[in-house]
PDB file of C-alpha atoms in Angstrom:
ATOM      1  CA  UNK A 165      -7.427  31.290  37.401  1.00 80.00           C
ATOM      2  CA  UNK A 166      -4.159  30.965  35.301  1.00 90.00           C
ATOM      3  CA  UNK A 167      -4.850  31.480  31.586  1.00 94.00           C
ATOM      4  CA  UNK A 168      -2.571  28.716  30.427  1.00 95.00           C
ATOM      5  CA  UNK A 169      -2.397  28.748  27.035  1.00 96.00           C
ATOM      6  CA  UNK A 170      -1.122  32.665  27.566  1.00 97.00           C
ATOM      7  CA  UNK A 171       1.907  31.210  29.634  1.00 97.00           C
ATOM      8  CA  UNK A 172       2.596  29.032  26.475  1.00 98.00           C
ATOM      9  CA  UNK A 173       2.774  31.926  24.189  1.00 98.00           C
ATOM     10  CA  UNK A 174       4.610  34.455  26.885  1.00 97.00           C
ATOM     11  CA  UNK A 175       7.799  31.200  26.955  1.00 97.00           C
ATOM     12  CA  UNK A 176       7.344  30.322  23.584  1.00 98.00           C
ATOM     13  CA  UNK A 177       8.297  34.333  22.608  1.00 97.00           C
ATOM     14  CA  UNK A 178      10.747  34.173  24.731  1.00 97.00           C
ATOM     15  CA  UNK A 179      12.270  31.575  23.484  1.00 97.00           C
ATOM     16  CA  UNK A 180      12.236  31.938  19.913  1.00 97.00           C
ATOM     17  CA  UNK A 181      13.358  36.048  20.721  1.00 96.00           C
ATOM     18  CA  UNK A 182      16.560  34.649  22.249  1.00 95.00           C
ATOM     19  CA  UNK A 183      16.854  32.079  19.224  1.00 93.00           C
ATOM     20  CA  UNK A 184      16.992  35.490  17.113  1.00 93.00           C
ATOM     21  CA  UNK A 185      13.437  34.968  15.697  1.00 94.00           C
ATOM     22  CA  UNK A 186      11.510  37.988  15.652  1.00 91.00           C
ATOM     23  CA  UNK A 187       8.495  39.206  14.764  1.00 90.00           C
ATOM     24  CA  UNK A 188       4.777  37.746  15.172  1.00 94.00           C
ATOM     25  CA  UNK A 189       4.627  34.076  14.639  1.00 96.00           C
ATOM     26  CA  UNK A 190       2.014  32.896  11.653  1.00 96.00           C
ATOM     27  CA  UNK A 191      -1.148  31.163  13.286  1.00 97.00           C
ATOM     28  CA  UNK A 192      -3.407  28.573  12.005  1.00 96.00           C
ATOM     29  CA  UNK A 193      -6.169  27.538  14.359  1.00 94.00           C
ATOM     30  CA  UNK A 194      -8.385  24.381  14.131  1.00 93.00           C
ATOM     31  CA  UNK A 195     -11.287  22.978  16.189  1.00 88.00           C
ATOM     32  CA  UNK A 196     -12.312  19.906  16.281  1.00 85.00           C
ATOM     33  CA  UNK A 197     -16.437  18.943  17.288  1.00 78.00           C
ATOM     34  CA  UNK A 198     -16.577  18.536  21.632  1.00 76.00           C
ATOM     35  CA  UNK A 199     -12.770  19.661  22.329  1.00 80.00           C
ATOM     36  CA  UNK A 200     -11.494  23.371  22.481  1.00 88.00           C
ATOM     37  CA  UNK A 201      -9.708  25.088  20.046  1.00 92.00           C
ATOM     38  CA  UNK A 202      -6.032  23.586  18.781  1.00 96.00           C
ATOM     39  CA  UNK A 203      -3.790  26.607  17.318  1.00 97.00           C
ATOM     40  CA  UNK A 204      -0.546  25.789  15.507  1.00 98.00           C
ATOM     41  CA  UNK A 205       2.224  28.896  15.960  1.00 98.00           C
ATOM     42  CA  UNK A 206       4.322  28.579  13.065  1.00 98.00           C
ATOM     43  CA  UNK A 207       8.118  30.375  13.872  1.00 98.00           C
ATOM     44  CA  UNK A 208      11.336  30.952  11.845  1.00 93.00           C
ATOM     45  CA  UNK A 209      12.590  30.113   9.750  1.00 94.00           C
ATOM     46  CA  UNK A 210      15.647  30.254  12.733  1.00 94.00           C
ATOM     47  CA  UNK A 211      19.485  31.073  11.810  1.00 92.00           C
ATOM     48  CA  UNK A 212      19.667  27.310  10.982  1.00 93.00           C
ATOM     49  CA  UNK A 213      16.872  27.333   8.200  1.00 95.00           C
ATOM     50  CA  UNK A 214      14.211  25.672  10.744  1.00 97.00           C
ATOM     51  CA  UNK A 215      10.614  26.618  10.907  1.00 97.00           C
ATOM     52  CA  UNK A 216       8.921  25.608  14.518  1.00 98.00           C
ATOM     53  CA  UNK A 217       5.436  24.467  14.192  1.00 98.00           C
ATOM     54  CA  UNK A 218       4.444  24.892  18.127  1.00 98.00           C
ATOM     55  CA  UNK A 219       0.720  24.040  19.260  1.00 98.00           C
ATOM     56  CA  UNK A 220      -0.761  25.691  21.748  1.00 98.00           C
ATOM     57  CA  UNK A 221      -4.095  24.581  23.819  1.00 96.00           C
ATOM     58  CA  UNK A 222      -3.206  20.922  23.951  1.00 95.00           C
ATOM     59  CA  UNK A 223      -2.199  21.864  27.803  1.00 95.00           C
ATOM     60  CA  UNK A 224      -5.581  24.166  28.488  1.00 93.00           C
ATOM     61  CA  UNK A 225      -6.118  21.273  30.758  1.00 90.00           C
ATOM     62  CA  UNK A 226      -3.966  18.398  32.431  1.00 92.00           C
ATOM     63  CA  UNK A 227      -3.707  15.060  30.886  1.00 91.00           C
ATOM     64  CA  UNK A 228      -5.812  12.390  32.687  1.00 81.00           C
ATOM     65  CA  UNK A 229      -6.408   8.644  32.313  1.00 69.00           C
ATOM     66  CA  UNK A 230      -9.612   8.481  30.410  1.00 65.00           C
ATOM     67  CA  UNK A 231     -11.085   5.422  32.918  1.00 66.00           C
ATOM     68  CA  UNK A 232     -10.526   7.649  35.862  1.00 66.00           C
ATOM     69  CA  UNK A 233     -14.161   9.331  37.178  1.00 59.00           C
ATOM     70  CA  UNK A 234     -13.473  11.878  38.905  1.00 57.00           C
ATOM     71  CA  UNK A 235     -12.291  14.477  36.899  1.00 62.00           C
ATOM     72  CA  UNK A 236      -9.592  17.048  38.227  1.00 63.00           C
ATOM     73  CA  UNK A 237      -8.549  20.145  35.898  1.00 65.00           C
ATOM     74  CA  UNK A 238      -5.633  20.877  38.294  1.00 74.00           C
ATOM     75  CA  UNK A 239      -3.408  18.483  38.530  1.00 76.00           C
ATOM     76  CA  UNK A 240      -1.987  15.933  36.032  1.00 84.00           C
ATOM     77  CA  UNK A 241       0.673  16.470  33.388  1.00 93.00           C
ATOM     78  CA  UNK A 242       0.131  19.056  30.636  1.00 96.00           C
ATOM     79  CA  UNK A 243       2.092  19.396  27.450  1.00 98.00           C
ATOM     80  CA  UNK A 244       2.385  21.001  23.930  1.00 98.00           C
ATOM     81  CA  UNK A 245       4.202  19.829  20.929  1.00 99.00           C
ATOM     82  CA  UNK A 246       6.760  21.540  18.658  1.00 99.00           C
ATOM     83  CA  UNK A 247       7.497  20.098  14.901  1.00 99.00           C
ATOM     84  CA  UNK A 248      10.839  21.236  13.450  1.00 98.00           C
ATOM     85  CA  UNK A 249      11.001  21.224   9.444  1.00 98.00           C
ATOM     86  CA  UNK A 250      13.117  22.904   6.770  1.00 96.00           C
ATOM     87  CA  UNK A 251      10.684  25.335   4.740  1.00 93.00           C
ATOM     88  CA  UNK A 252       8.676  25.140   2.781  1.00 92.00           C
ATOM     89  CA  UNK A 253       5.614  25.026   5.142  1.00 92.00           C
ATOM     90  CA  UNK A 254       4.036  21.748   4.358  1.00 95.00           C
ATOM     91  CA  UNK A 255       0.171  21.972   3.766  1.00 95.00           C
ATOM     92  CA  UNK A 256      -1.999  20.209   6.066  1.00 96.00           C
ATOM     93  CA  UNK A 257       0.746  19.973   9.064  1.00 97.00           C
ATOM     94  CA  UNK A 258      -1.179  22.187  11.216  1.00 96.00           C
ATOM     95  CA  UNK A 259      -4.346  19.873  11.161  1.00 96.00           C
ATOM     96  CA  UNK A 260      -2.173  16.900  12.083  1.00 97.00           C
ATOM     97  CA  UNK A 261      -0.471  18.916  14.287  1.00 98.00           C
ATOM     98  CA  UNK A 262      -4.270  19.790  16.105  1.00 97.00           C
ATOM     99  CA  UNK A 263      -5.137  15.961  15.899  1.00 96.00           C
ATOM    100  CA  UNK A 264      -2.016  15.402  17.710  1.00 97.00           C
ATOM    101  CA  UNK A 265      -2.619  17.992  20.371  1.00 96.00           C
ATOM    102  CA  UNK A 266      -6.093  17.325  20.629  1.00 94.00           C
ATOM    103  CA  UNK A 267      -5.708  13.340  21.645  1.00 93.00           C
ATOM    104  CA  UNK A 268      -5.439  14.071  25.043  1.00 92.00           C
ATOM    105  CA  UNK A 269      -8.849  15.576  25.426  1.00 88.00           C
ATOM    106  CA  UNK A 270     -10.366  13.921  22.505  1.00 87.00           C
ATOM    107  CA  UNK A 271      -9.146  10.250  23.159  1.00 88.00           C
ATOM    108  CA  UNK A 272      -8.006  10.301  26.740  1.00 87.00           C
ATOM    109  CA  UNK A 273      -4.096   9.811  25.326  1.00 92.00           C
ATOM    110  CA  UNK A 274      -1.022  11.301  27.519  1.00 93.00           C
ATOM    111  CA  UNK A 275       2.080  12.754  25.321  1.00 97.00           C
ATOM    112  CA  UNK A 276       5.142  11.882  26.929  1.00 96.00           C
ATOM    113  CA  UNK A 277       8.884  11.437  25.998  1.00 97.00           C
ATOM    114  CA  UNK A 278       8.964   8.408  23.585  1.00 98.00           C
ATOM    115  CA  UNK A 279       5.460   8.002  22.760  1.00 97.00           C
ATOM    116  CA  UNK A 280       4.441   6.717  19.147  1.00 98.00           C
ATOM    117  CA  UNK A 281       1.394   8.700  18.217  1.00 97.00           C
ATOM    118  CA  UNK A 282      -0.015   7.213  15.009  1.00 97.00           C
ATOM    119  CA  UNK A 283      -2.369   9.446  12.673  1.00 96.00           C
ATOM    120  CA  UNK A 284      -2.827   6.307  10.339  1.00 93.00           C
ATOM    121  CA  UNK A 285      -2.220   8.985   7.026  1.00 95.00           C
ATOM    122  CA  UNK A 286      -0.163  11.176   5.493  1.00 96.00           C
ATOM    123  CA  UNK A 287       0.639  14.114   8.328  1.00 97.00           C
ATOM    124  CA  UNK A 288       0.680  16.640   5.241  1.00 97.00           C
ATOM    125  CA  UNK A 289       0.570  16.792   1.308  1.00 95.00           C
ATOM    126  CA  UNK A 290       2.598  14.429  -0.354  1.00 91.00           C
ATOM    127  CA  UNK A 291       3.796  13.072   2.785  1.00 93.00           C
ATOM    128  CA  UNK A 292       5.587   9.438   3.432  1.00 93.00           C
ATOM    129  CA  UNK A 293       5.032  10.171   6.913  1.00 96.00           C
ATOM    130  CA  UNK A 294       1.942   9.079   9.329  1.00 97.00           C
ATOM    131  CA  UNK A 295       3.038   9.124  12.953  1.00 98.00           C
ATOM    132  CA  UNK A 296       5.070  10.995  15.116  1.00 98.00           C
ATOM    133  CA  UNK A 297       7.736  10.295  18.067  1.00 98.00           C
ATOM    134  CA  UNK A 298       7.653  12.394  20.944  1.00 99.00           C
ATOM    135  CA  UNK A 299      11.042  13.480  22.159  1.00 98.00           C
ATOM    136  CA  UNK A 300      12.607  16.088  24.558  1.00 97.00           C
ATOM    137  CA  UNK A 301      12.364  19.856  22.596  1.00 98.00           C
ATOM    138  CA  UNK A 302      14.931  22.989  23.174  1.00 96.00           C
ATOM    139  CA  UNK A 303      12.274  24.620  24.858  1.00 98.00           C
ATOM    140  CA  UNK A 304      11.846  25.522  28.428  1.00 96.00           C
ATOM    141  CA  UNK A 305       9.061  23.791  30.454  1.00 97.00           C
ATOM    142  CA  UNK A 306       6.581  26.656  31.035  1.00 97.00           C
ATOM    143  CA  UNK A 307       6.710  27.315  35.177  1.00 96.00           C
ATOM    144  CA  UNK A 308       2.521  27.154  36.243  1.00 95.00           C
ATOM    145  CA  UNK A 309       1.922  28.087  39.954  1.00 93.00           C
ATOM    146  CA  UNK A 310       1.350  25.503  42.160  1.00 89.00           C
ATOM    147  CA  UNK A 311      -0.784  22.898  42.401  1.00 89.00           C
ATOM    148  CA  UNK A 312      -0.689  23.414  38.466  1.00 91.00           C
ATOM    149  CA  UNK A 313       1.616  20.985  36.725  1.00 92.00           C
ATOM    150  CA  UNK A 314       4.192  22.689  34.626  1.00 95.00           C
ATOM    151  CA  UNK A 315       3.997  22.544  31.190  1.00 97.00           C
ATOM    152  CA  UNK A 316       6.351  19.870  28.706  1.00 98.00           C
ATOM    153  CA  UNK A 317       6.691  21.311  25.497  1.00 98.00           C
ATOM    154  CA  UNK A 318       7.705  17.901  23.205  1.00 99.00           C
ATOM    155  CA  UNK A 319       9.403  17.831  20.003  1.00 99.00           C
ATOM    156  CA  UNK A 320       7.036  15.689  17.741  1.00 99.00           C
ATOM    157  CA  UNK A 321       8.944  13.964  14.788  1.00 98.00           C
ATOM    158  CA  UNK A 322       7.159  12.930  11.480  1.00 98.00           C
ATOM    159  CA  UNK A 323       8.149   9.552  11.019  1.00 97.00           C
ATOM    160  CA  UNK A 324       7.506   6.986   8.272  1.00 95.00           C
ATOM    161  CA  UNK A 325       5.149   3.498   8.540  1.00 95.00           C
ATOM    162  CA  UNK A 326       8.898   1.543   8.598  1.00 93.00           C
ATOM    163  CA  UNK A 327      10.284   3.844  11.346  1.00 95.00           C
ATOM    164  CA  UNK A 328       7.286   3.401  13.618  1.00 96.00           C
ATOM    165  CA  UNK A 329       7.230  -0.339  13.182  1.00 95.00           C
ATOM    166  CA  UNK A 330      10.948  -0.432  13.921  1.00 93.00           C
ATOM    167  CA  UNK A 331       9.991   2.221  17.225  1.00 96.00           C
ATOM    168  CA  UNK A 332       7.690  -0.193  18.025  1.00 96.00           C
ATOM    169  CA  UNK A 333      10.168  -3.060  17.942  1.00 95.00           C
ATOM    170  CA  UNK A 334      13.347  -1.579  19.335  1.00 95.00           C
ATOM    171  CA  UNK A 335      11.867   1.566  20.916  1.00 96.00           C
ATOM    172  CA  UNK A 336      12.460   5.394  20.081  1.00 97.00           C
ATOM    173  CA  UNK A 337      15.879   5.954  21.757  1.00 96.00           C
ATOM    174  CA  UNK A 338      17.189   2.940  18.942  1.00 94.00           C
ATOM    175  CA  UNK A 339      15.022   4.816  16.148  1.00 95.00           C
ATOM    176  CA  UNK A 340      16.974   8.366  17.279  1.00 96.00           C
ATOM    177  CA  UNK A 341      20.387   5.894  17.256  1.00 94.00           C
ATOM    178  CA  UNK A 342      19.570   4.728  13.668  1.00 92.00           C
ATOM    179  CA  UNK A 343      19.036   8.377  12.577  1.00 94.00           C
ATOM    180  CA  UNK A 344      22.242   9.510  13.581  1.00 94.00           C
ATOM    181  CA  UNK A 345      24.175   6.665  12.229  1.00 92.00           C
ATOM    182  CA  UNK A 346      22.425   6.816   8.988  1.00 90.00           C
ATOM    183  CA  UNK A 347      22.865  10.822   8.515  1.00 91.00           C
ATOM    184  CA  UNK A 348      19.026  11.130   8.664  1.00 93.00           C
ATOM    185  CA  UNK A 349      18.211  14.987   8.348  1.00 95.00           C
ATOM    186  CA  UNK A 350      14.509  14.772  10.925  1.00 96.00           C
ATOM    187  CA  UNK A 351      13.722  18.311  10.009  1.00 97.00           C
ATOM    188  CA  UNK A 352      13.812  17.785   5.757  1.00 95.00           C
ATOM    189  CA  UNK A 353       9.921  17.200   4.992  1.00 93.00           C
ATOM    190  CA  UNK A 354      10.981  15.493   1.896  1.00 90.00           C
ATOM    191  CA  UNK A 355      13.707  12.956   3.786  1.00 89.00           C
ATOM    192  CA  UNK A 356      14.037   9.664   3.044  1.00 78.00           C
ATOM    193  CA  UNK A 357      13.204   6.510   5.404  1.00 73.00           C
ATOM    194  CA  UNK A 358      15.918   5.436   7.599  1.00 71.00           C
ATOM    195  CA  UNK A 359      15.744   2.130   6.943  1.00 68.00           C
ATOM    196  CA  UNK A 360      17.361   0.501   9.908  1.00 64.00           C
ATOM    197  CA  UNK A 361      18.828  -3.114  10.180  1.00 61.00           C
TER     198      UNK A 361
END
C-alpha cells in the first residue's frame, strides 16, 4: 500500500530544494474529532521573501461525493493545499489551513481549481480574511501508481468577505483579473481588499 502522505513530503522537498529552500520545514499538526491527522509544513521564507504553508494528509484518501454509498479509497481525486504569505507567520493559519484540508473527509467537499471555500471567520489573528480561492500552485502534481489518482497540490488564497462575494458573482478567474489590475500583493497578510467595480 502506497503511504501517500510520504509521496507529498518526498515532491514537496523536492520542490522547495530546487526553489533554494533548505533545511527541515517547521510543522504544526492538528486533528480534528472522526478525521485523521491535518499537518501544515511551513517553508521559506524563498529568495522572493515567501513562506509556503503546505498541508499534508488532506490527500491520505481520494475525494468522494459524500451521497455516494459505496465507498472506494482508490480512486477519486486527491489534493493538498499550499498558502503563500510574506512573513511574519500569521497565528492561527495552520488551523484554518487543517479545516481547509480536512473538508473533504469531514464534510464530503472536493478542492478543485476555482473553488470558494468559506471558513465563515477570520483565517488567522487579526485577519480581514475568511475564505479562500483555490487556484493552480508552482508545484508538481505528486505521480501515485496506478489506479491511484495523482495528487493536485492547490494554491489556497486568503481572501476577504467583498472578494468572495464578488468570486461568487463574477467567478475566480475575474477576482485573479481584478488583482492584477489593482496591484493587489495576494501573499501580504496585512493587504488591503481589492475592491473591484
Amino acid at each position: 500500500m502506497v503511504d501517500v502522505p510520504a509521496e507529498v513530503r518526498n515532491r514537496l522537498r523536492a520542490h522547495f530544494t530546487a526553489a533554494g529552500v533548505l533545511g527541515e520545514p517547521a510543522e504544526a499538526s492538528v486533528t480534528f474529532l472522526g478525521a485523521d491527522r491535518i499537518s501544515v509544513l511551513r517553508y521559506g521564507p524563498d529568495g522572493g521573501g515567501v513562506n509556503h504553508f503546505v498541508s499534508v494528509g488532506c490527500s491520505r484518501y481520494p475525494m468522494v461525493d459524500p451521497t455516494n454509498f459505496v465507498t472506494d479509497t482508490e480512486h477519486g481525486p486527491r489534493a493538498e493545499v499550499v498558502v503563500s504569505l510574506r512573513p511574519p507567520s500569521p497565528a492561527g493559519l495552520a488551523r484554518s489551513m487543517a479545516v481547509l484540508a480536512a473538508a473533504p473527509s469531514v464534510e464530503g467537499l472536493v478542492l478543485e481549481p476555482d473553488a470558494l471555500i468559506d471558513l465563515s471567520g477570520p483565517l488567522f489573528e487579526g485577519a480581514p480574511f475568511t475564505a479562500f480561492l483555490l487556484g493552480p500552485s508552482t508545484i508538481d502534481d505528486v505521480a501515485l501508481p496506478d489506479p491511484l489518482s495523482d495528487v493536485t497540490i492547490l494554491q489556497a488564497t486568503p481572501i476577504t468577505p467583498t472578494e468572495a462575494a464578488w468570486v461568487r458573482l463574477k467567478g475566480a478567474e475575474a477576482m485573479r483579473e481584478a488583482w492584477r489590475t489593482d496591484g493587489v500583493d495576494v501573499f501580504d497578510a496585512n493587504r488591503r481588499a481589492s475592491e473591484p467595480s
